[in-house]
Coordinates of C-alpha atoms in Angstrom, one line a residue:
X88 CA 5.2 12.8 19.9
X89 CA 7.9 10.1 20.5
X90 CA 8.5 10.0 16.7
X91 CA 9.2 13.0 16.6
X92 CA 10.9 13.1 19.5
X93 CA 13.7 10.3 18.3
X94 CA 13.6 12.2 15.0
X95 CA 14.9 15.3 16.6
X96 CA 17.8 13.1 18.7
X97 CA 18.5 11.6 15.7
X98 CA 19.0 14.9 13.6
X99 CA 20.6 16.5 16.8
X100 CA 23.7 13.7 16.5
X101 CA 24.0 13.8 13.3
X102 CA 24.5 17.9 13.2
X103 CA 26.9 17.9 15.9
X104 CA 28.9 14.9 14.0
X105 CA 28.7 16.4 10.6
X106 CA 28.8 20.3 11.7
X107 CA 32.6 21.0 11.7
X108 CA 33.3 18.8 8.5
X109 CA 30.0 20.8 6.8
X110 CA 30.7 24.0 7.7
X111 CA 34.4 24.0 6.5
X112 CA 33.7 23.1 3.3
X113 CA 31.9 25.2 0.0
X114 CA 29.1 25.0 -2.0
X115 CA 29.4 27.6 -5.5
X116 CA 26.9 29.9 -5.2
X117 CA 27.1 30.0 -9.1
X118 CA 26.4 26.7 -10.0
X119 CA 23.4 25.3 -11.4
X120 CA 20.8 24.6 -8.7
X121 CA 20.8 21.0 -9.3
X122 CA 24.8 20.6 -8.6
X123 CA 24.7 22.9 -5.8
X124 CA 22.0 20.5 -4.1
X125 CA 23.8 17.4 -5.3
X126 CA 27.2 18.7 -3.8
X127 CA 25.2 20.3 -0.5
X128 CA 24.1 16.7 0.5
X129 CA 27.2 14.8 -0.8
X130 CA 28.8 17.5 1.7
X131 CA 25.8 16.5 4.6
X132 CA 26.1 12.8 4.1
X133 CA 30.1 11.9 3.5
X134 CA 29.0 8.4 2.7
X135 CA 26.2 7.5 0.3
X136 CA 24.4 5.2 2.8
X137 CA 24.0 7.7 5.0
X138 CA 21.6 9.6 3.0
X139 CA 18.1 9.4 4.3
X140 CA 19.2 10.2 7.8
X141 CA 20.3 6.5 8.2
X142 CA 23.0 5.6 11.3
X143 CA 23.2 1.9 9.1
X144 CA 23.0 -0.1 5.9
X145 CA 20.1 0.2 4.4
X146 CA 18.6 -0.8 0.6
X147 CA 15.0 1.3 0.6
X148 CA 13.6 3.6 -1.8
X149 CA 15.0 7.1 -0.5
X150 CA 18.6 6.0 -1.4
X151 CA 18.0 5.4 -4.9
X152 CA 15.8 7.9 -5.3
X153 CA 18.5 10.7 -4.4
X154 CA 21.5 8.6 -6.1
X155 CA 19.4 8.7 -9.1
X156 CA 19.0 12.0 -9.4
X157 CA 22.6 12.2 -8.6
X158 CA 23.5 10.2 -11.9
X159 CA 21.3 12.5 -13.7
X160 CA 23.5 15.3 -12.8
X161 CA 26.2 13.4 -13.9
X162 CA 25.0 13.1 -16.8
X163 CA 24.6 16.7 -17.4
X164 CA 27.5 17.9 -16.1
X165 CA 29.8 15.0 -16.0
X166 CA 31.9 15.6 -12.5
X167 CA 32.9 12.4 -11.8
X168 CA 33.0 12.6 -7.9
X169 CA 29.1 12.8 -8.4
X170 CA 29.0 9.3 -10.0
X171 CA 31.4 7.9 -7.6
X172 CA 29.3 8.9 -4.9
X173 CA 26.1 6.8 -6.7
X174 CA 28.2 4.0 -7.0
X175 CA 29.7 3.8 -4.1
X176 CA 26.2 3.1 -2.5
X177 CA 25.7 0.5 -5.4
X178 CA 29.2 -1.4 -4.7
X179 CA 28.7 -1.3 -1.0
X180 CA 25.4 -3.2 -1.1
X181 CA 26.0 -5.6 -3.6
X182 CA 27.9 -8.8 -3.9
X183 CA 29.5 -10.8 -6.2
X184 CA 26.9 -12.8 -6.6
X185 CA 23.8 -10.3 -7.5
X186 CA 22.8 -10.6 -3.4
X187 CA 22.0 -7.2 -1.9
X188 CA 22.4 -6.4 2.1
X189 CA 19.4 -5.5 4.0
X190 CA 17.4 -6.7 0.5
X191 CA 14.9 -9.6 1.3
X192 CA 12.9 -11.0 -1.7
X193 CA 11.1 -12.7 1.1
X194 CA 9.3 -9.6 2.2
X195 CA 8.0 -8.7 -1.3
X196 CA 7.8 -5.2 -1.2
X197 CA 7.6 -3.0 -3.8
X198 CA 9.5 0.0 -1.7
X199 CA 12.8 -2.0 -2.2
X200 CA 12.6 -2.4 -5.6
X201 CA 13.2 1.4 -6.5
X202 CA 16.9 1.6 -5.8
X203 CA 17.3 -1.0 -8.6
X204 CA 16.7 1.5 -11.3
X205 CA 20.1 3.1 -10.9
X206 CA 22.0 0.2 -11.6
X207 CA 20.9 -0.2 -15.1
X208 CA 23.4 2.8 -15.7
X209 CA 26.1 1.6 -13.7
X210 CA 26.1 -1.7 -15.1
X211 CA 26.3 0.0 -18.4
X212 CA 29.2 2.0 -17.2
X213 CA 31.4 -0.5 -14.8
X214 CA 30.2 -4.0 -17.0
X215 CA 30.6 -5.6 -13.4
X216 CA 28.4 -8.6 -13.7
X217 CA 27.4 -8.5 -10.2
X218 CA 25.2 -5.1 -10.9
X219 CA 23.3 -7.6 -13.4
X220 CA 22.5 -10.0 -11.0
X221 CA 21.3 -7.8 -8.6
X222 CA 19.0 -6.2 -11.5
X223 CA 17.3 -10.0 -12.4
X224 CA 17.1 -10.4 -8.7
X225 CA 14.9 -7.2 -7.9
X226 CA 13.3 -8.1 -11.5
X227 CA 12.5 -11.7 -9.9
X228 CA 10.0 -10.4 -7.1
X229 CA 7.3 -9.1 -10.0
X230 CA 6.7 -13.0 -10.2
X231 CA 6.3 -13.9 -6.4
X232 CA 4.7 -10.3 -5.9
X233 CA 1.2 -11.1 -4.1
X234 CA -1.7 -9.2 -6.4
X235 CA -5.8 -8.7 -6.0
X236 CA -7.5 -10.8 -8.3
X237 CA -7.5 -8.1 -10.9
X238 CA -3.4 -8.0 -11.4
X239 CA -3.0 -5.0 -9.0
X240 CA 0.1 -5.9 -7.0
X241 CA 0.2 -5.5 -3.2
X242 CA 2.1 -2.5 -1.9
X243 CA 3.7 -5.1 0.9
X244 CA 2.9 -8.9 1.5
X245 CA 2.4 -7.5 5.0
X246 CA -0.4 -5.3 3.6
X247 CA -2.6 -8.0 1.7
X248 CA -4.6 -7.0 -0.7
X249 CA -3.9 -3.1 -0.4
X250 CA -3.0 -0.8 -3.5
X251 CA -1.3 1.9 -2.9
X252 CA -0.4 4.7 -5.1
X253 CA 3.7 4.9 -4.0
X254 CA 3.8 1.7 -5.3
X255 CA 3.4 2.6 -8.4
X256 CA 6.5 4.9 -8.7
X257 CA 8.5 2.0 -6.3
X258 CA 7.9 -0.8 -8.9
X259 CA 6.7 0.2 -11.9
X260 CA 9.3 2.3 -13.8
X261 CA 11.9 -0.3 -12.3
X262 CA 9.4 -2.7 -14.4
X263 CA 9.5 -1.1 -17.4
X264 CA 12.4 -0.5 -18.2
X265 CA 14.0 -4.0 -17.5
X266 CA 10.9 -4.8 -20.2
X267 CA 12.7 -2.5 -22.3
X268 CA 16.2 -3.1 -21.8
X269 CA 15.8 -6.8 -21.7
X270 CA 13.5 -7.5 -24.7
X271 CA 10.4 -8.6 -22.6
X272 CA 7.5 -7.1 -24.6
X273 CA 5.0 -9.1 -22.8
X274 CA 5.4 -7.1 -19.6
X275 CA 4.6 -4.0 -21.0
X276 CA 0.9 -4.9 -20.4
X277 CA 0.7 -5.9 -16.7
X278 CA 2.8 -2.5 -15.9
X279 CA 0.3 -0.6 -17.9
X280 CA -2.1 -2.4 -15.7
X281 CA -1.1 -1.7 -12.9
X282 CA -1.2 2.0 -13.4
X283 CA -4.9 1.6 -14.7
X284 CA -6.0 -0.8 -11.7
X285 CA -4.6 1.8 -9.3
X286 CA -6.8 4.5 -11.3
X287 CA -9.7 2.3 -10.4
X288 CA -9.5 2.1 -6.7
X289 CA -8.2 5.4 -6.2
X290 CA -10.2 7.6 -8.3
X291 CA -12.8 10.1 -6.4
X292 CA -15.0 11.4 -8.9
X293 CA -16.2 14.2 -6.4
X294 CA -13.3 16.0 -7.3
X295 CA -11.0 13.9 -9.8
X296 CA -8.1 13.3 -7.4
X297 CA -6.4 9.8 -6.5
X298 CA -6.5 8.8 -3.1
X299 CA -3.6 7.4 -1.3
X300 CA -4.7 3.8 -1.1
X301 CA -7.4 1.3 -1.5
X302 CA -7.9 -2.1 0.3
X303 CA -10.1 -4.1 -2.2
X304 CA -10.8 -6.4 0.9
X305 CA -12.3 -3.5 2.3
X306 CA -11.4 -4.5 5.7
X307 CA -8.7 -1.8 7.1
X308 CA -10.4 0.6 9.6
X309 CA -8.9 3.7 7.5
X310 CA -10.7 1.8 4.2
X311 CA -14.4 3.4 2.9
X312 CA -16.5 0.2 4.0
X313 CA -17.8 0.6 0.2
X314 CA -14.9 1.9 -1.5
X315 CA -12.1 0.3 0.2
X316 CA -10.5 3.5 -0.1
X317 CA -8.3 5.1 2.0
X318 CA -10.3 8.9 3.1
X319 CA -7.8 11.6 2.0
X320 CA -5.7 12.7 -1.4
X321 CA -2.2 12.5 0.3
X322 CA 0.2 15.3 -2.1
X323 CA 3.0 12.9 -2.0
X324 CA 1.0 10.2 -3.0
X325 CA -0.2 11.9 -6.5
X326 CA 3.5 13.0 -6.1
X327 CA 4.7 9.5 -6.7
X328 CA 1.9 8.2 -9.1
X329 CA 2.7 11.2 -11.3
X330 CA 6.5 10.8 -11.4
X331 CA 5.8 7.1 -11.7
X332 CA 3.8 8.0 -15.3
X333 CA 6.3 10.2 -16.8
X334 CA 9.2 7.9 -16.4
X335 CA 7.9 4.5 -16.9
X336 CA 6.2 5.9 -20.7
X337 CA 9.7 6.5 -21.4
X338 CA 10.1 2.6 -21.8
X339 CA 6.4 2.0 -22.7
X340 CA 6.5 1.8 -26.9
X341 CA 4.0 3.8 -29.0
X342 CA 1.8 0.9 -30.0
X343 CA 1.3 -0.6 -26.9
X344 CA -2.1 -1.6 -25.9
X345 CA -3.5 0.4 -23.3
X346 CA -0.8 3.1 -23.0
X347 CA -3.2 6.4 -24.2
X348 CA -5.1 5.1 -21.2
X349 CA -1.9 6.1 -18.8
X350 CA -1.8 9.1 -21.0
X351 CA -5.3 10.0 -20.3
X352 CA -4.6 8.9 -16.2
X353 CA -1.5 11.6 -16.5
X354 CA -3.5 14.3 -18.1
X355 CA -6.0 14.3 -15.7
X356 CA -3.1 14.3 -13.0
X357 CA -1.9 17.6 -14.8
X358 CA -5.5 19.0 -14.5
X359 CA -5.8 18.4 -10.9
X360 CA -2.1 19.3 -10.2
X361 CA -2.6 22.9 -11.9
X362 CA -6.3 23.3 -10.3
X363 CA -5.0 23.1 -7.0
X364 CA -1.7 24.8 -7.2
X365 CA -1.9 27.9 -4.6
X366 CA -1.7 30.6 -6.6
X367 CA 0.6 33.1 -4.3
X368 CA 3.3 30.7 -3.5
X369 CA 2.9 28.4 -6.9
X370 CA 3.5 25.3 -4.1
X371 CA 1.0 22.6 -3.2
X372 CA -0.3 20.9 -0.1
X373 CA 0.0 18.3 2.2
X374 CA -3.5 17.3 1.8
X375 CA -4.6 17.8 -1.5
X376 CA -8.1 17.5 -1.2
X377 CA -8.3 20.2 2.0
X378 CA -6.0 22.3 0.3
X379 CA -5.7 25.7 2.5
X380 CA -7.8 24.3 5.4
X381 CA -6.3 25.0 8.9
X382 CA -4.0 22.9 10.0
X383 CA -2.7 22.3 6.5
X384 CA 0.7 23.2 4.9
X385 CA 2.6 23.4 1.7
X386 CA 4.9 20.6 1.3
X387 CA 7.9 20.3 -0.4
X388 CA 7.9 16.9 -1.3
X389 CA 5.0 16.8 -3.2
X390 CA 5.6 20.2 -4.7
X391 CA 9.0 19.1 -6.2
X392 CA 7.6 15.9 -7.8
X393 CA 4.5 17.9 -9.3
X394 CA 6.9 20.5 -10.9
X395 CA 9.5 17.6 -11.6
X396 CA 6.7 15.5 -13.5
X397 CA 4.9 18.7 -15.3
X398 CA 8.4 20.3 -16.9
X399 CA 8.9 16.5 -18.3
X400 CA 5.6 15.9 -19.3
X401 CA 5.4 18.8 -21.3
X402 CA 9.0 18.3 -22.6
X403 CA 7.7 14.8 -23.7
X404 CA 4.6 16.1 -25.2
X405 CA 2.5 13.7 -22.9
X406 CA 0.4 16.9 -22.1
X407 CA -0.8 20.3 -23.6
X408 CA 2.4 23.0 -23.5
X409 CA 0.5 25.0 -21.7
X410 CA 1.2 23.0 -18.7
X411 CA 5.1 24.6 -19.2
X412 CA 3.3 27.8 -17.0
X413 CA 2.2 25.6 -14.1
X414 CA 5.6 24.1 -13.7
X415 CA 7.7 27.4 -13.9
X416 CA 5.5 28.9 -11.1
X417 CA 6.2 26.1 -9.3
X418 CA 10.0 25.9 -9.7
X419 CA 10.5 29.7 -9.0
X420 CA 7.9 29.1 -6.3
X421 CA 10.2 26.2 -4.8
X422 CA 13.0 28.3 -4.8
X423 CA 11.8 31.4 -3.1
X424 CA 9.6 29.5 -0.3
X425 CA 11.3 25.8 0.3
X426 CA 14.8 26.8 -0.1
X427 CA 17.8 27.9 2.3
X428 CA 21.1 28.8 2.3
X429 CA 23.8 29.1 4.7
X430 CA 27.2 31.0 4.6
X431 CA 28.9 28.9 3.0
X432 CA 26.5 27.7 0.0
X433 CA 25.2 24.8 1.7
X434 CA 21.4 24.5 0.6
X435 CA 18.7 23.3 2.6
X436 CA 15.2 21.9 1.5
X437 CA 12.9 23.1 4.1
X438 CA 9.3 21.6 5.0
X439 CA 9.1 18.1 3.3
X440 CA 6.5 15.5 5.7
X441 CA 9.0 12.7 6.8
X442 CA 6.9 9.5 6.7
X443 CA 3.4 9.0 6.1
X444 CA 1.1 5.8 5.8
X445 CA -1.5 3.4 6.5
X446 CA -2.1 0.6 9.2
X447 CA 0.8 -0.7 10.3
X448 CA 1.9 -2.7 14.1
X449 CA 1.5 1.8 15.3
X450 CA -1.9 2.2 13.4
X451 CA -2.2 4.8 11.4
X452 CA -5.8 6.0 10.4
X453 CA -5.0 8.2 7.3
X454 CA -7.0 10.7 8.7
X455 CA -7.0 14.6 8.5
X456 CA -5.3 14.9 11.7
X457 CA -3.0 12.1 11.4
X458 CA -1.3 13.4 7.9
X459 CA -1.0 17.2 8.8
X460 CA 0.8 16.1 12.5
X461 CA 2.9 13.7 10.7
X462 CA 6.8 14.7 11.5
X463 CA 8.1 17.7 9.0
X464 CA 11.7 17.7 8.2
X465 CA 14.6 19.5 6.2
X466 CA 16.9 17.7 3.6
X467 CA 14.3 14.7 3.7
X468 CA 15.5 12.4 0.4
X469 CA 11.8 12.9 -0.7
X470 CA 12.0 16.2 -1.2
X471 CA 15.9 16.3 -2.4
X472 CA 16.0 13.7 -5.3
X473 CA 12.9 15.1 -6.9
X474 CA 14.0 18.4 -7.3
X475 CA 17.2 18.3 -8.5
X476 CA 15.2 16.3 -11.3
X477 CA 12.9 19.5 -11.6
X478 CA 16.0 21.6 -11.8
X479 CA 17.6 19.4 -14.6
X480 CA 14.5 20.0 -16.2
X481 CA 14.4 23.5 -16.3
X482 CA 17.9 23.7 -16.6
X483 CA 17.4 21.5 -20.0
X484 CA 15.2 24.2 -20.8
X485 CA 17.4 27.2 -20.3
X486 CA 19.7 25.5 -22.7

């Protein structure tokens, strides 16, 4: 309650500061979805390092998620305030000397890593040598990260010998495609390892999801005193570990060792994704595994990374075409059920959970109760970034 509380303070001062600068400005009801999101936030948030609701610096995942997506657009359509906005974050954070504020290698977690990926393209674009720096220092912690004996990395050094699936889609596209750009074909193995360790612990065979986390040490109280794992399919967790599959192949070469067994993890993502799809709203829930039990709800988080990761799966042929039908629902589904907007073309992404996890200093017990009470919020990061990727994707596809 006193989350939720502060969130709503929060939210409250950031409306009344933003309102009259929001309101007076226009979003074009004609343009693609994915600029028309891009420019509604860019219009929300003035300065990119204020996305993800934040009143300070801050280098986490959320930023880089969205300014990702961002450079996408830019990519696509090529307006160049959209890229200044990305870089903007980039060249506030980083210094000369490849240091990044608020970034401690000290803390090796895998959440900070993901802001990292967008500077491979702005290093390519601006050839400042400080973007570099900043890419072999984020590429550093995979050395120092703490694992289980089997390779798995810890999500957090605070969380010892925990696995968790967000992780995954934190570190190991980051991973793979420094591998890649940087001639290190020797890594390609412990990323594909990681995604097949994760498999391991998470897997339920009662009904072929992946839960949110496992603690091998099997001492958490929310870990199966057999299992280790954590007792729920969070969406937003198979969210990030299917997002995490489709874009770190892209760096992952043909022949590799091991990589039809993160094909064969993916497929059997895309299974369970389309399984448990609701059929009248084409969305998916907070809990996957109590999908349309009381108390649940369809989230947009998850639902935009599911439809994001099936459009580019199919489109990269890592699963069956028939797949394509799953997605669209869910895009058109998105649109009609997650999405508002406001007199003057601002849009709104309704319904995303704002934080969920496990343990922690204010234990959380990755219960039932716990995930579906969790705070629900509009324009969350988590929910934004992913779906302008889904609409690039079926944009792609209109072309």
């Amino acid at each position: 309650m006193k989350r939720n509380f502060f969130y709503a303070l929060f939210s409250l001062g950031v409306c009344l500061t933003l309102g009259n600068s929001a309101s007076a400005q226009q979003v074009d009801a004609k343009l693609p979805w994915s600029v028309r999101i891009t420019e509604s936030e860019m219009i929300r948030w003035p300065e990119s390092w204020q996305l993800d609701f934040q009143p300070k610096l801050k280098w986490d995942y959320c930023h880089g998620l969205e300014l990702q997506a961002m450079l996408d657009v830019y990519d696509t359509y090529g307006d160049q305030k959209i890229a200044d906005y990305a870089i903007a974050y980039a060249d506030t954070m980083i210094h000369d000397d490849g240091s990044i504020t608020a970034y401690k290698l000290s803390e090796q977690s895998l959440d900070r890593v993901n802001s990292g990926k967008m500077l491979f393209r702005i290093y390519e674009q601006t050839k400042n040598e400080k973007y570099k720096k900043a890419l072999d220092l984020l590429y550093s912690q995979f050395a120092v990260q703490p694992r289980n004996a089997d390779g798995g990395f810890w999500h957090k050094k605070i969380y010892p010998n925990q696995m968790w699936l967000d992780g995954l889609y934190m570190g190991a596209p980051f991973y793979a495609e420094y591998a890649f750009r940087n001639t290190r074909p020797n890594d390609y193995a412990d990323v594909i390892n990681q995604f097949i360790t994760s498999a391991r612990h998470t897997y339920d065979p009662k009904n072929g999801l992946y839960r949110h986390a496992c603690d091998v040490s099997r001492t958490e109280r929310w870990a199966d005193p057999v299992t280790g794992q954590s007792k729920h399919s969070w969406g937003r967790a198979m969210g990030w570990y299917a997002m995490a599959l489709v874009d770190a192949l892209d760096f992952i070469p043909k022949h590799e060792a091991g990589r039809d067994s993160v094909l064969a993890i993916l497929n059997n993502v895309a299974v369970q994704v389309k399984r448990l799809q609701d059929p009248k709203t084409g969305g998916w829930y907070q809990v996957l595994d109590k999908s349309g039990e009381k108390g649940n709800y369809l989230e947009s988080s998850c639902s935009a990374m599911f439809v994001y990761s099936m459009f580019k799966a199919v489109r990269m042929g890592y699963i069956d075409k028939s797949y394509l039908d799953v997605a669209l629902k869910g895009y058109k589904g998105f649109l009609e059920n997650f999405i508002q907007v406001d007199k003057n073309g601002l849009v709104t992404i309704t319904r995303a959970c704002a934080v969920a996890g496990l343990g922690g200093k204010v234990y959380r017990s990755g219960d039932y109760e716990y995930y579906i009470n969790e705070t629900i919020r509009d324009n969350d990061p988590k929910a934004v970034g992913p779906f302008i990727m889904a609409c690039l994707e079926f944009e792609r596809l209109q072309k």
